[in-house]
Amino acid sequence: DEAIVRSLASSNDRPILLPLSNPTDHAEAVPEDLMRWTEGRALIATGSPFDDVVHDGVSHAISQANNVYVFPGLGLGTLAVGAPKVSDAMLLAAAQAVADPDPSGAADSSTGILPPLDDLHTVSRRIALAVGRAAIAEGIVDPLTSSELESRIEQRWWVPAYSVCQ
């Protein structure tokens, strides 16, 4: 609802808006409207794919929130350290690794909330490292050096390859 979004934007410099319903034609709001209602200040992630939005000559990336970000790295990190369970701290570490899509700080305000899907392998490795470190810090698994953890993640890295049936 436009009034709610405008109210939110009046008290937040960069409101985060998450219209996550699927499919696209069922979204609670479309990014173009959200950008207009927030004067181009919103950070937006949707449940379905949307094109970037241009507002006042600035192109804004629209992230697609998707569990493809967390689960591969969470599983990889858990397996790499041999954790018998996934703890709250491990889940939090995974979420924080996704929430910091550009650790270098080089991203600008036109980038999306989430890292581009093209960076999925890099993000999955970063999540796996964070999850492994969290499990080690909690004492769920035996201690590992950073290089041992990285090696275990690389040993378990897997990329699916499908044969084409004709």
PDB file of N, CA and C in Angstrom, residues 6 8 16 21 23-24 29-30 38-39 50 58 60-61 67 71 79 90-91 99 108 122 126 129 132 135 137:
ATOM      1  N   ARG A   6       5.198   5.038   1.913  1.00  0.00           N
ATOM      2  CA  ARG A   6       5.613   6.442   2.085  1.00  0.00           C
ATOM      3  C   ARG A   6       5.875   6.758   3.560  1.00  0.00           C
ATOM      4  N   LEU A   8       6.854   4.600   5.880  1.00  0.00           N
ATOM      5  CA  LEU A   8       8.119   3.928   6.203  1.00  0.00           C
ATOM      6  C   LEU A   8       9.299   4.738   5.688  1.00  0.00           C
ATOM      7  N   ILE A  16      14.097  -0.875   3.589  1.00  0.00           N
ATOM      8  CA  ILE A  16      14.226  -2.181   2.943  1.00  0.00           C
ATOM      9  C   ILE A  16      12.821  -2.726   2.731  1.00  0.00           C
ATOM     10  N   SER A  21       6.107 -12.400  -2.610  1.00  0.00           N
ATOM     11  CA  SER A  21       5.152 -13.369  -3.156  1.00  0.00           C
ATOM     12  C   SER A  21       5.516 -13.783  -4.570  1.00  0.00           C
ATOM     13  N   PRO A  23       3.865 -16.047  -8.038  1.00  0.00           N
ATOM     14  CA  PRO A  23       4.748 -15.571  -9.103  1.00  0.00           C
ATOM     15  C   PRO A  23       4.715 -14.040  -9.208  1.00  0.00           C
ATOM     16  N   THR A  24       5.417 -13.535 -10.219  1.00  0.00           N
ATOM     17  CA  THR A  24       5.579 -12.093 -10.392  1.00  0.00           C
ATOM     18  C   THR A  24       4.255 -11.350 -10.361  1.00  0.00           C
ATOM     19  N   ALA A  29       3.817  -5.571  -4.343  1.00  0.00           N
ATOM     20  CA  ALA A  29       4.071  -4.273  -4.971  1.00  0.00           C
ATOM     21  C   ALA A  29       5.157  -4.488  -6.013  1.00  0.00           C
ATOM     22  N   VAL A  30       5.201  -3.627  -7.006  1.00  0.00           N
ATOM     23  CA  VAL A  30       6.235  -3.750  -8.027  1.00  0.00           C
ATOM     24  C   VAL A  30       7.354  -2.754  -7.727  1.00  0.00           C
ATOM     25  N   THR A  38       9.387   5.965  -2.635  1.00  0.00           N
ATOM     26  CA  THR A  38      10.467   6.243  -1.681  1.00  0.00           C
ATOM     27  C   THR A  38      11.496   7.219  -2.258  1.00  0.00           C
ATOM     28  N   GLU A  39      11.163   7.846  -3.372  1.00  0.00           N
ATOM     29  CA  GLU A  39      12.060   8.799  -4.031  1.00  0.00           C
ATOM     30  C   GLU A  39      13.412   8.173  -4.369  1.00  0.00           C
ATOM     31  N   PHE A  50      12.606  -9.353 -11.313  1.00  0.00           N
ATOM     32  CA  PHE A  50      12.180  -8.077 -11.885  1.00  0.00           C
ATOM     33  C   PHE A  50      13.401  -7.417 -12.506  1.00  0.00           C
ATOM     34  N   VAL A  58      18.905   7.134 -12.428  1.00  0.00           N
ATOM     35  CA  VAL A  58      19.783   6.175 -11.744  1.00  0.00           C
ATOM     36  C   VAL A  58      19.163   4.787 -11.854  1.00  0.00           C
ATOM     37  N   HIS A  60      18.636   1.141 -10.532  1.00  0.00           N
ATOM     38  CA  HIS A  60      18.681   0.444  -9.251  1.00  0.00           C
ATOM     39  C   HIS A  60      18.481  -1.053  -9.487  1.00  0.00           C
ATOM     40  N   ALA A  61      19.425  -1.863  -9.020  1.00  0.00           N
ATOM     41  CA  ALA A  61      19.315  -3.314  -9.141  1.00  0.00           C
ATOM     42  C   ALA A  61      18.216  -3.814  -8.204  1.00  0.00           C
ATOM     43  N   ASN A  67      16.441 -18.787  -1.559  1.00  0.00           N
ATOM     44  CA  ASN A  67      17.228 -19.643  -0.672  1.00  0.00           C
ATOM     45  C   ASN A  67      18.444 -20.248  -1.362  1.00  0.00           C
ATOM     46  N   PHE A  71      21.516 -21.914   1.501  1.00  0.00           N
ATOM     47  CA  PHE A  71      21.583 -23.355   1.719  1.00  0.00           C
ATOM     48  C   PHE A  71      22.818 -24.050   1.145  1.00  0.00           C
ATOM     49  N   LEU A  79      29.146 -29.775   6.350  1.00  0.00           N
ATOM     50  CA  LEU A  79      29.818 -31.022   5.957  1.00  0.00           C
ATOM     51  C   LEU A  79      31.333 -30.910   6.072  1.00  0.00           C
ATOM     52  N   MET A  90      25.467 -20.981  13.666  1.00  0.00           N
ATOM     53  CA  MET A  90      25.852 -21.309  12.295  1.00  0.00           C
ATOM     54  C   MET A  90      24.879 -20.669  11.301  1.00  0.00           C
ATOM     55  N   LEU A  91      23.582 -20.698  11.609  1.00  0.00           N
ATOM     56  CA  LEU A  91      22.584 -20.052  10.751  1.00  0.00           C
ATOM     57  C   LEU A  91      22.803 -18.540  10.712  1.00  0.00           C
ATOM     58  N   ALA A  99      24.427 -11.159   4.034  1.00  0.00           N
ATOM     59  CA  ALA A  99      24.090  -9.760   4.265  1.00  0.00           C
ATOM     60  C   ALA A  99      25.244  -8.819   3.955  1.00  0.00           C
ATOM     61  N   ASP A 108      28.034   0.482  -4.488  1.00  0.00           N
ATOM     62  CA  ASP A 108      27.416   1.793  -4.364  1.00  0.00           C
ATOM     63  C   ASP A 108      25.922   1.629  -4.130  1.00  0.00           C
ATOM     64  N   THR A 122      31.273 -17.680  -5.256  1.00  0.00           N
ATOM     65  CA  THR A 122      32.058 -16.917  -4.285  1.00  0.00           C
ATOM     66  C   THR A 122      31.288 -16.772  -2.980  1.00  0.00           C
ATOM     67  N   ARG A 126      32.121 -18.194   0.815  1.00  0.00           N
ATOM     68  CA  ARG A 126      32.185 -17.285   1.957  1.00  0.00           C
ATOM     69  C   ARG A 126      31.245 -17.757   3.065  1.00  0.00           C
ATOM     70  N   LEU A 129      32.715 -20.878   4.793  1.00  0.00           N
ATOM     71  CA  LEU A 129      33.775 -20.502   5.738  1.00  0.00           C
ATOM     72  C   LEU A 129      33.178 -19.944   7.030  1.00  0.00           C
ATOM     73  N   GLY A 132      31.564 -22.808   9.004  1.00  0.00           N
ATOM     74  CA  GLY A 132      32.601 -23.648   9.611  1.00  0.00           C
ATOM     75  C   GLY A 132      33.251 -22.973  10.799  1.00  0.00           C
ATOM     76  N   ALA A 135      30.885 -23.063  13.802  1.00  0.00           N
ATOM     77  CA  ALA A 135      30.842 -24.384  14.436  1.00  0.00           C
ATOM     78  C   ALA A 135      32.088 -24.615  15.284  1.00  0.00           C
ATOM     79  N   ALA A 137      34.006 -22.202  16.627  1.00  0.00           N
ATOM     80  CA  ALA A 137      33.953 -21.269  17.760  1.00  0.00           C
ATOM     81  C   ALA A 137      33.020 -21.764  18.858  1.00  0.00           C
TER      82      ALA A 137
END
